[in-house]
Amino acid sequence: METKKLFNEIQKIDLQKMTNAAHVQFIQNVCARVESENALQANKQIKNAAKKLVEALKEERRCLSLSRKSLTTDNIREFDHERDSLFIGFKGAVRNFQKISVPEMKQAAIELYQRIKEFGIKPRTHLDHETALISKLVKDCETDFAVHVARLGLRPYVASLKEANLKVEKLIRSRIEANIGRVKGERRSARQASDEAYLVLIKTVNCLYFLELVPGMEPFVSYMNFMVKRYKEQVLTKRKHKEKPVDEVLDDNSSDDKNIFKNLPEDKISQEDNISSTDNKPTADVIPTNNNVPPDDKTVFVGRDNYNPLNDKIPKSDLEHTP
């Protein structure tokens, strides 16, 4: 057997790094190619392995179409917002009635508002928690505090709040029933089953091809290696950003240098210009002196050429004092 045939087999690929859609497409391409190869279909081992891969592919495609979000979630959010608005308006109306000048209405508002505060309903609490509390509040408004509500003329408010709360409660039950059949992690399990079936198929093909027990397998092996290479280069490889040419990089840097003082005040710009203009000139370190303190013998003055001491108002006696 030639040495070249030892390495002419279907190459490995990391299926776990693929996205869900790319993974399904890859397995689907393999199944379609195996089905079109008469040489592979004639072998019992390959045919059984391909059959298991097709079954795993069906389950994976079903899981791919599953939505992670319930269709009732948006409706729940909409009616929950409506319910919160009604509750806030109802509570605010009762609170404002406490300031009315009619004694009967004022007393009814005080008692009803105290009952509302006892529930401690907050719109941002848990959905089920808020639903239960509003249900109890509506029931109290229809029974024990029905007279108070009627006296304040807030029966339409209570009826609307009850209707909105019932809609939210019904949608919550509907979402729970819709999620009963869902299995957590079923998409991941379907992918793992497809990976295992694919590995069994590829190992079977490689063994039979290595032993030369099934003739006419070269086209399938070549096709698989080409597809594996393509997926490694285009699907699994991260795209790199194109590097700019050296000329463009230099142009970008020069433009940045020109705009370095764009947002600085004028005094800062002039200060920077003065610093840059004196970079190549000798500098002077002048030690300020106090007229009341005589200089010692170690005082040294270093100056530029043509330095005029009168500009800095330094006494001439200090300048003449050199070691």
PDB file of N, CA and C in Angstrom, residues 4-63:
ATOM      1  N   LYS A   4       0.987   7.451   0.507  1.00  0.00           N
ATOM      2  CA  LYS A   4       0.089   8.577   0.303  1.00  0.00           C
ATOM      3  C   LYS A   4      -1.341   8.229   0.701  1.00  0.00           C
ATOM      4  N   LYS A   5      -1.738   6.982   0.541  1.00  0.00           N
ATOM      5  CA  LYS A   5      -3.093   6.581   0.881  1.00  0.00           C
ATOM      6  C   LYS A   5      -3.324   6.543   2.384  1.00  0.00           C
ATOM      7  N   LEU A   6      -2.271   6.416   3.155  1.00  0.00           N
ATOM      8  CA  LEU A   6      -2.428   6.393   4.600  1.00  0.00           C
ATOM      9  C   LEU A   6      -2.966   7.718   5.125  1.00  0.00           C
ATOM     10  N   PHE A   7      -2.673   8.780   4.441  1.00  0.00           N
ATOM     11  CA  PHE A   7      -3.096  10.101   4.892  1.00  0.00           C
ATOM     12  C   PHE A   7      -4.256  10.649   4.065  1.00  0.00           C
ATOM     13  N   ASN A   8      -4.658   9.941   3.034  1.00  0.00           N
ATOM     14  CA  ASN A   8      -5.769  10.383   2.199  1.00  0.00           C
ATOM     15  C   ASN A   8      -7.077   9.876   2.804  1.00  0.00           C
ATOM     16  N   GLU A   9      -7.498  10.532   3.863  1.00  0.00           N
ATOM     17  CA  GLU A   9      -8.735  10.182   4.543  1.00  0.00           C
ATOM     18  C   GLU A   9      -9.478  11.460   4.888  1.00  0.00           C
ATOM     19  N   ILE A  10     -10.684  11.314   5.356  1.00  0.00           N
ATOM     20  CA  ILE A  10     -11.490  12.487   5.705  1.00  0.00           C
ATOM     21  C   ILE A  10     -10.897  13.155   6.942  1.00  0.00           C
ATOM     22  N   GLN A  11     -10.566  14.428   6.815  1.00  0.00           N
ATOM     23  CA  GLN A  11      -9.910  15.151   7.892  1.00  0.00           C
ATOM     24  C   GLN A  11     -10.903  15.511   9.001  1.00  0.00           C
ATOM     25  N   LYS A  12     -10.360  15.802  10.171  1.00  0.00           N
ATOM     26  CA  LYS A  12     -11.188  16.148  11.326  1.00  0.00           C
ATOM     27  C   LYS A  12     -11.586  17.624  11.271  1.00  0.00           C
ATOM     28  N   ILE A  13     -12.696  17.914  11.932  1.00  0.00           N
ATOM     29  CA  ILE A  13     -13.181  19.284  12.049  1.00  0.00           C
ATOM     30  C   ILE A  13     -13.897  19.429  13.393  1.00  0.00           C
ATOM     31  N   ASP A  14     -13.735  20.577  14.008  1.00  0.00           N
ATOM     32  CA  ASP A  14     -14.346  20.831  15.310  1.00  0.00           C
ATOM     33  C   ASP A  14     -15.777  21.326  15.098  1.00  0.00           C
ATOM     34  N   LEU A  15     -16.731  20.415  15.252  1.00  0.00           N
ATOM     35  CA  LEU A  15     -18.132  20.766  15.027  1.00  0.00           C
ATOM     36  C   LEU A  15     -18.707  21.634  16.144  1.00  0.00           C
ATOM     37  N   GLN A  16     -18.113  21.594  17.311  1.00  0.00           N
ATOM     38  CA  GLN A  16     -18.658  22.337  18.446  1.00  0.00           C
ATOM     39  C   GLN A  16     -18.504  23.846  18.293  1.00  0.00           C
ATOM     40  N   LYS A  17     -17.556  24.289  17.481  1.00  0.00           N
ATOM     41  CA  LYS A  17     -17.327  25.719  17.304  1.00  0.00           C
ATOM     42  C   LYS A  17     -18.246  26.346  16.258  1.00  0.00           C
ATOM     43  N   MET A  18     -19.055  25.529  15.584  1.00  0.00           N
ATOM     44  CA  MET A  18     -19.968  26.054  14.576  1.00  0.00           C
ATOM     45  C   MET A  18     -21.209  26.640  15.236  1.00  0.00           C
ATOM     46  N   THR A  19     -21.823  27.574  14.542  1.00  0.00           N
ATOM     47  CA  THR A  19     -23.121  28.067  14.982  1.00  0.00           C
ATOM     48  C   THR A  19     -24.183  27.007  14.719  1.00  0.00           C
ATOM     49  N   ASN A  20     -25.352  27.192  15.297  1.00  0.00           N
ATOM     50  CA  ASN A  20     -26.416  26.196  15.131  1.00  0.00           C
ATOM     51  C   ASN A  20     -26.818  26.037  13.669  1.00  0.00           C
ATOM     52  N   ALA A  21     -26.968  27.151  12.970  1.00  0.00           N
ATOM     53  CA  ALA A  21     -27.381  27.081  11.569  1.00  0.00           C
ATOM     54  C   ALA A  21     -26.290  26.466  10.697  1.00  0.00           C
ATOM     55  N   ALA A  22     -25.037  26.861  10.911  1.00  0.00           N
ATOM     56  CA  ALA A  22     -23.935  26.292  10.128  1.00  0.00           C
ATOM     57  C   ALA A  22     -23.767  24.804  10.413  1.00  0.00           C
ATOM     58  N   HIS A  23     -24.005  24.405  11.633  1.00  0.00           N
ATOM     59  CA  HIS A  23     -23.903  22.987  11.999  1.00  0.00           C
ATOM     60  C   HIS A  23     -24.958  22.166  11.263  1.00  0.00           C
ATOM     61  N   VAL A  24     -26.186  22.656  11.228  1.00  0.00           N
ATOM     62  CA  VAL A  24     -27.257  21.948  10.516  1.00  0.00           C
ATOM     63  C   VAL A  24     -26.946  21.851   9.032  1.00  0.00           C
ATOM     64  N   GLN A  25     -26.445  22.931   8.450  1.00  0.00           N
ATOM     65  CA  GLN A  25     -26.134  22.918   7.024  1.00  0.00           C
ATOM     66  C   GLN A  25     -25.006  21.948   6.705  1.00  0.00           C
ATOM     67  N   PHE A  26     -24.015  21.874   7.572  1.00  0.00           N
ATOM     68  CA  PHE A  26     -22.896  20.952   7.356  1.00  0.00           C
ATOM     69  C   PHE A  26     -23.379  19.501   7.376  1.00  0.00           C
ATOM     70  N   ILE A  27     -24.155  19.138   8.382  1.00  0.00           N
ATOM     71  CA  ILE A  27     -24.672  17.765   8.473  1.00  0.00           C
ATOM     72  C   ILE A  27     -25.597  17.462   7.305  1.00  0.00           C
ATOM     73  N   GLN A  28     -26.378  18.439   6.889  1.00  0.00           N
ATOM     74  CA  GLN A  28     -27.279  18.239   5.756  1.00  0.00           C
ATOM     75  C   GLN A  28     -26.497  17.994   4.469  1.00  0.00           C
ATOM     76  N   ASN A  29     -25.403  18.698   4.262  1.00  0.00           N
ATOM     77  CA  ASN A  29     -24.564  18.464   3.083  1.00  0.00           C
ATOM     78  C   ASN A  29     -23.967  17.060   3.089  1.00  0.00           C
ATOM     79  N   VAL A  30     -23.561  16.603   4.274  1.00  0.00           N
ATOM     80  CA  VAL A  30     -22.995  15.252   4.378  1.00  0.00           C
ATOM     81  C   VAL A  30     -24.044  14.205   4.036  1.00  0.00           C
ATOM     82  N   CYS A  31     -25.250  14.354   4.587  1.00  0.00           N
ATOM     83  CA  CYS A  31     -26.314  13.378   4.323  1.00  0.00           C
ATOM     84  C   CYS A  31     -26.698  13.353   2.845  1.00  0.00           C
ATOM     85  N   ALA A  32     -26.781  14.530   2.236  1.00  0.00           N
ATOM     86  CA  ALA A  32     -27.136  14.581   0.818  1.00  0.00           C
ATOM     87  C   ALA A  32     -26.066  13.929  -0.046  1.00  0.00           C
ATOM     88  N   ARG A  33     -24.804  14.121   0.306  1.00  0.00           N
ATOM     89  CA  ARG A  33     -23.721  13.531  -0.479  1.00  0.00           C
ATOM     90  C   ARG A  33     -23.678  12.011  -0.316  1.00  0.00           C
ATOM     91  N   VAL A  34     -23.885  11.527   0.893  1.00  0.00           N
ATOM     92  CA  VAL A  34     -23.882  10.073   1.116  1.00  0.00           C
ATOM     93  C   VAL A  34     -25.019   9.415   0.354  1.00  0.00           C
ATOM     94  N   GLU A  35     -26.165  10.070   0.324  1.00  0.00           N
ATOM     95  CA  GLU A  35     -27.313   9.495  -0.380  1.00  0.00           C
ATOM     96  C   GLU A  35     -27.086   9.429  -1.882  1.00  0.00           C
ATOM     97  N   SER A  36     -26.300  10.352  -2.424  1.00  0.00           N
ATOM     98  CA  SER A  36     -26.046  10.358  -3.869  1.00  0.00           C
ATOM     99  C   SER A  36     -24.920   9.425  -4.293  1.00  0.00           C
ATOM    100  N   GLU A  37     -24.172   8.865  -3.353  1.00  0.00           N
ATOM    101  CA  GLU A  37     -23.055   7.972  -3.673  1.00  0.00           C
ATOM    102  C   GLU A  37     -23.544   6.523  -3.671  1.00  0.00           C
ATOM    103  N   ASN A  38     -23.585   5.933  -4.847  1.00  0.00           N
ATOM    104  CA  ASN A  38     -24.037   4.540  -4.959  1.00  0.00           C
ATOM    105  C   ASN A  38     -23.066   3.576  -4.297  1.00  0.00           C
ATOM    106  N   ALA A  39     -21.784   3.897  -4.342  1.00  0.00           N
ATOM    107  CA  ALA A  39     -20.787   3.009  -3.737  1.00  0.00           C
ATOM    108  C   ALA A  39     -20.963   2.936  -2.225  1.00  0.00           C
ATOM    109  N   LEU A  40     -21.343   4.029  -1.614  1.00  0.00           N
ATOM    110  CA  LEU A  40     -21.553   4.029  -0.168  1.00  0.00           C
ATOM    111  C   LEU A  40     -22.869   3.365   0.207  1.00  0.00           C
ATOM    112  N   GLN A  41     -23.899   3.566  -0.599  1.00  0.00           N
ATOM    113  CA  GLN A  41     -25.190   2.967  -0.297  1.00  0.00           C
ATOM    114  C   GLN A  41     -25.167   1.449  -0.433  1.00  0.00           C
ATOM    115  N   ALA A  42     -24.225   0.944  -1.191  1.00  0.00           N
ATOM    116  CA  ALA A  42     -24.135  -0.511  -1.358  1.00  0.00           C
ATOM    117  C   ALA A  42     -23.539  -1.203  -0.143  1.00  0.00           C
ATOM    118  N   ASN A  43     -22.872  -0.449   0.724  1.00  0.00           N
ATOM    119  CA  ASN A  43     -22.262  -1.041   1.910  1.00  0.00           C
ATOM    120  C   ASN A  43     -23.234  -0.946   3.089  1.00  0.00           C
ATOM    121  N   LYS A  44     -23.387  -2.040   3.815  1.00  0.00           N
ATOM    122  CA  LYS A  44     -24.355  -2.105   4.904  1.00  0.00           C
ATOM    123  C   LYS A  44     -23.942  -1.230   6.083  1.00  0.00           C
ATOM    124  N   GLN A  45     -22.659  -1.256   6.456  1.00  0.00           N
ATOM    125  CA  GLN A  45     -22.201  -0.473   7.604  1.00  0.00           C
ATOM    126  C   GLN A  45     -22.361   1.030   7.359  1.00  0.00           C
ATOM    127  N   ILE A  46     -21.986   1.465   6.163  1.00  0.00           N
ATOM    128  CA  ILE A  46     -22.102   2.895   5.852  1.00  0.00           C
ATOM    129  C   ILE A  46     -23.565   3.311   5.773  1.00  0.00           C
ATOM    130  N   LYS A  47     -24.394   2.442   5.224  1.00  0.00           N
ATOM    131  CA  LYS A  47     -25.813   2.768   5.092  1.00  0.00           C
ATOM    132  C   LYS A  47     -26.483   2.912   6.458  1.00  0.00           C
ATOM    133  N   ASN A  48     -26.147   2.032   7.388  1.00  0.00           N
ATOM    134  CA  ASN A  48     -26.721   2.127   8.736  1.00  0.00           C
ATOM    135  C   ASN A  48     -26.240   3.388   9.464  1.00  0.00           C
ATOM    136  N   ALA A  49     -24.951   3.702   9.310  1.00  0.00           N
ATOM    137  CA  ALA A  49     -24.420   4.910   9.942  1.00  0.00           C
ATOM    138  C   ALA A  49     -25.058   6.168   9.356  1.00  0.00           C
ATOM    139  N   ALA A  50     -25.270   6.164   8.034  1.00  0.00           N
ATOM    140  CA  ALA A  50     -25.905   7.316   7.393  1.00  0.00           C
ATOM    141  C   ALA A  50     -27.365   7.458   7.819  1.00  0.00           C
ATOM    142  N   LYS A  51     -28.038   6.338   8.042  1.00  0.00           N
ATOM    143  CA  LYS A  51     -29.431   6.387   8.479  1.00  0.00           C
ATOM    144  C   LYS A  51     -29.553   7.038   9.857  1.00  0.00           C
ATOM    145  N   LYS A  52     -28.658   6.697  10.763  1.00  0.00           N
ATOM    146  CA  LYS A  52     -28.670   7.312  12.097  1.00  0.00           C
ATOM    147  C   LYS A  52     -28.366   8.806  12.021  1.00  0.00           C
ATOM    148  N   LEU A  53     -27.493   9.176  11.094  1.00  0.00           N
ATOM    149  CA  LEU A  53     -27.173  10.599  10.943  1.00  0.00           C
ATOM    150  C   LEU A  53     -28.375  11.374  10.411  1.00  0.00           C
ATOM    151  N   VAL A  54     -29.130  10.775   9.500  1.00  0.00           N
ATOM    152  CA  VAL A  54     -30.325  11.441   8.966  1.00  0.00           C
ATOM    153  C   VAL A  54     -31.372  11.637  10.060  1.00  0.00           C
ATOM    154  N   GLU A  55     -31.543  10.644  10.913  1.00  0.00           N
ATOM    155  CA  GLU A  55     -32.502  10.767  12.016  1.00  0.00           C
ATOM    156  C   GLU A  55     -32.073  11.857  13.006  1.00  0.00           C
ATOM    157  N   ALA A  56     -30.780  11.909  13.289  1.00  0.00           N
ATOM    158  CA  ALA A  56     -30.288  12.961  14.184  1.00  0.00           C
ATOM    159  C   ALA A  56     -30.455  14.336  13.554  1.00  0.00           C
ATOM    160  N   LEU A  57     -30.298  14.413  12.236  1.00  0.00           N
ATOM    161  CA  LEU A  57     -30.459  15.691  11.544  1.00  0.00           C
ATOM    162  C   LEU A  57     -31.904  16.183  11.621  1.00  0.00           C
ATOM    163  N   LYS A  58     -32.860  15.299  11.510  1.00  0.00           N
ATOM    164  CA  LYS A  58     -34.270  15.697  11.605  1.00  0.00           C
ATOM    165  C   LYS A  58     -34.577  16.320  12.969  1.00  0.00           C
ATOM    166  N   GLU A  59     -34.078  15.696  14.027  1.00  0.00           N
ATOM    167  CA  GLU A  59     -34.314  16.232  15.362  1.00  0.00           C
ATOM    168  C   GLU A  59     -33.605  17.574  15.556  1.00  0.00           C
ATOM    169  N   GLU A  60     -32.413  17.696  15.004  1.00  0.00           N
ATOM    170  CA  GLU A  60     -31.687  18.962  15.147  1.00  0.00           C
ATOM    171  C   GLU A  60     -32.373  20.084  14.382  1.00  0.00           C
ATOM    172  N   ARG A  61     -32.910  19.779  13.222  1.00  0.00           N
ATOM    173  CA  ARG A  61     -33.625  20.798  12.456  1.00  0.00           C
ATOM    174  C   ARG A  61     -34.912  21.225  13.165  1.00  0.00           C
ATOM    175  N   ARG A  62     -35.555  20.288  13.832  1.00  0.00           N
ATOM    176  CA  ARG A  62     -36.749  20.635  14.600  1.00  0.00           C
ATOM    177  C   ARG A  62     -36.405  21.577  15.757  1.00  0.00           C
ATOM    178  N   CYS A  63     -35.317  21.278  16.435  1.00  0.00           N
ATOM    179  CA  CYS A  63     -34.901  22.130  17.555  1.00  0.00           C
ATOM    180  C   CYS A  63     -34.416  23.490  17.078  1.00  0.00           C
TER     181      CYS A  63
END
